[in-house]
């Protein structure tokens, strides 16, 4: 059952991010999911929460979907439509709320949130992180370099 929900969450994220050029594309979601799952396994986290939060962490991002960000409308609708228990939905939404780089400077208050946040932030480092920074800037009409 869990594998089916994970596959559906991947498809849901792919549908939302397939045309994204801001650096928050589907491949970013998959990298965060895979790394969060690896970290979660090593740390003994609840992998159901880790995997679903990782796959849905950007579907209601305030920079990408300000109209759904406040209540995490897309994530909640997806989770409810797949009969995820309400207590787990609340935990997943809390994880998503707490991992934001631009809106939260405190570490998440759960092990699962820490796993997802670490994975998301690790994807912002190195060559991929640099490329994502330029993609995000370009998608918002920012020049890569302006000598003036």
Short mmCIF file of C-alpha atoms in Angstrom, two decimals:
data_model
loop_
_atom_site.label_atom_id
_atom_site.label_comp_id
_atom_site.label_asym_id
_atom_site.label_seq_id
_atom_site.Cartn_x
_atom_site.Cartn_y
_atom_site.Cartn_z
CA UNK A 1 0.00 0.00 0.00
CA UNK A 2 2.75 2.45 0.96
CA UNK A 3 4.65 1.80 -2.28
CA UNK A 4 1.51 2.66 -4.25
CA UNK A 5 1.06 5.98 -2.40
CA UNK A 6 4.74 6.82 -2.93
CA UNK A 7 4.39 6.08 -6.66
CA UNK A 8 1.26 8.25 -6.80
CA UNK A 9 3.09 11.06 -4.94
CA UNK A 10 5.93 10.87 -7.47
CA UNK A 11 3.45 11.10 -10.33
CA UNK A 12 1.68 14.00 -8.60
CA UNK A 13 4.96 15.91 -8.17
CA UNK A 14 5.98 15.13 -11.74
CA UNK A 15 2.69 16.53 -13.02
CA UNK A 16 3.19 19.75 -11.05
CA UNK A 17 6.89 20.26 -11.79
CA UNK A 18 7.40 18.76 -15.26
CA UNK A 19 7.58 22.21 -16.88
CA UNK A 20 9.33 24.01 -14.00
CA UNK A 21 12.45 25.98 -14.84
CA UNK A 22 13.03 27.57 -11.42
CA UNK A 23 15.28 24.84 -10.03
CA UNK A 24 12.35 23.29 -8.17
CA UNK A 25 11.75 20.77 -10.92
CA UNK A 26 10.72 17.14 -10.66
CA UNK A 27 14.34 15.98 -10.57
CA UNK A 28 14.97 18.18 -7.52
CA UNK A 29 12.00 16.49 -5.85
CA UNK A 30 13.40 13.04 -6.66
CA UNK A 31 16.88 13.92 -5.39
CA UNK A 32 15.44 15.24 -2.11
CA UNK A 33 13.21 12.17 -1.76
CA UNK A 34 16.05 9.70 -2.37
CA UNK A 35 18.43 11.47 -0.02
CA UNK A 36 15.80 12.00 2.69
CA UNK A 37 14.92 8.31 2.52
CA UNK A 38 18.60 7.35 2.87
CA UNK A 39 19.07 9.71 5.83
CA UNK A 40 15.80 8.55 7.39
CA UNK A 41 16.79 4.89 7.14
CA UNK A 42 20.16 5.60 8.78
CA UNK A 43 18.55 7.64 11.56
CA UNK A 44 15.61 5.33 12.27
CA UNK A 45 12.95 7.84 11.20
CA UNK A 46 9.37 7.03 10.20
CA UNK A 47 9.95 6.55 6.47
CA UNK A 48 6.30 7.03 5.56
CA UNK A 49 6.42 10.58 6.89
CA UNK A 50 9.88 11.24 5.46
CA UNK A 51 9.08 10.02 1.97
CA UNK A 52 5.71 11.74 1.64
CA UNK A 53 7.00 15.03 3.07
CA UNK A 54 10.01 14.93 0.75
CA UNK A 55 7.91 14.23 -2.33
CA UNK A 56 5.39 16.95 -1.47
CA UNK A 57 7.73 19.52 0.08
CA UNK A 58 7.55 22.00 -2.82
CA UNK A 59 4.02 21.47 -4.17
CA UNK A 60 2.74 24.37 -2.05
CA UNK A 61 5.95 26.40 -1.81
CA UNK A 62 5.18 30.09 -1.25
CA UNK A 63 7.55 31.09 -4.07
CA UNK A 64 5.94 28.74 -6.58
CA UNK A 65 2.31 28.46 -5.51
CA UNK A 66 1.43 31.36 -3.21
CA UNK A 67 -2.29 30.69 -3.57
CA UNK A 68 -1.97 27.21 -1.97
CA UNK A 69 0.99 27.78 0.36
CA UNK A 70 -0.77 28.91 3.52
CA UNK A 71 -2.82 25.75 4.07
CA UNK A 72 -0.74 23.37 1.94
CA UNK A 73 -3.85 22.80 -0.15
CA UNK A 74 -2.27 20.61 -2.82
CA UNK A 75 -0.42 18.37 -0.36
CA UNK A 76 -3.43 17.98 1.94
CA UNK A 77 -5.79 17.23 -0.95
CA UNK A 78 -3.39 14.63 -2.33
CA UNK A 79 -2.89 12.96 1.05
CA UNK A 80 -6.62 12.87 1.86
CA UNK A 81 -7.44 11.48 -1.58
CA UNK A 82 -5.11 8.58 -0.82
CA UNK A 83 -6.60 7.88 2.62
CA UNK A 84 -3.53 8.94 4.58
CA UNK A 85 -4.63 9.18 8.23
CA UNK A 86 -5.30 12.73 9.46
CA UNK A 87 -2.64 12.56 12.23
CA UNK A 88 -0.04 11.69 9.58
CA UNK A 89 -1.29 14.49 7.31
CA UNK A 90 -0.82 16.96 10.16
CA UNK A 91 2.72 15.67 10.75
CA UNK A 92 3.61 15.86 7.06
CA UNK A 93 2.27 19.42 6.75
CA UNK A 94 4.26 20.41 9.85
CA UNK A 95 7.41 18.94 8.32
CA UNK A 96 6.82 20.84 5.09
CA UNK A 97 6.21 24.06 7.04
CA UNK A 98 9.38 23.66 9.05
CA UNK A 99 11.86 22.89 6.26
CA UNK A 100 11.53 26.15 4.36
CA UNK A 101 14.91 27.80 3.85
CA UNK A 102 13.55 31.31 3.40
CA UNK A 103 10.84 31.22 6.09
CA UNK A 104 12.34 29.20 8.92
CA UNK A 105 15.72 29.47 10.58
CA UNK A 106 15.02 26.94 13.34
CA UNK A 107 15.63 23.23 12.82
CA UNK A 108 12.50 21.09 12.50
CA UNK A 109 11.24 19.68 15.79
CA UNK A 110 11.02 16.07 14.57
CA UNK A 111 13.62 13.61 13.31
CA UNK A 112 11.59 13.17 10.13
CA UNK A 113 11.58 16.92 9.47
CA UNK A 114 15.32 17.11 10.08
CA UNK A 115 15.88 14.32 7.52
CA UNK A 116 13.85 16.11 4.85
CA UNK A 117 15.37 19.52 5.62
CA UNK A 118 18.90 18.12 5.44
CA UNK A 119 18.15 16.47 2.09
CA UNK A 120 16.60 19.66 0.67
CA UNK A 121 19.51 21.80 1.83
CA UNK A 122 22.10 19.35 0.58
CA UNK A 123 20.49 19.64 -2.86
CA UNK A 124 21.15 23.39 -2.68
CA UNK A 125 24.90 22.82 -2.41
CA UNK A 126 27.62 22.05 -4.94
CA UNK A 127 27.23 22.15 -8.69
CA UNK A 128 23.52 21.28 -8.61
CA UNK A 129 22.89 24.06 -6.08
CA UNK A 130 24.75 26.59 -8.20
CA UNK A 131 22.81 25.52 -11.29
CA UNK A 132 19.52 25.73 -9.37
CA UNK A 133 20.40 29.25 -8.20
CA UNK A 134 20.94 30.42 -11.78
CA UNK A 135 17.77 28.63 -12.93
CA UNK A 136 15.72 30.29 -10.19
CA UNK A 137 17.14 33.73 -11.00
CA UNK A 138 16.57 33.26 -14.72
CA UNK A 139 13.00 32.10 -14.19
CA UNK A 140 12.38 35.36 -12.31
CA UNK A 141 13.94 37.57 -14.97
CA UNK A 142 17.12 38.26 -13.04
CA UNK A 143 20.32 38.79 -14.97
CA UNK A 144 23.09 36.28 -14.33
CA UNK A 145 25.59 39.15 -14.21
CA UNK A 146 25.12 42.89 -14.40
CA UNK A 147 28.41 44.82 -14.24
CA UNK A 148 26.52 48.04 -13.48
#
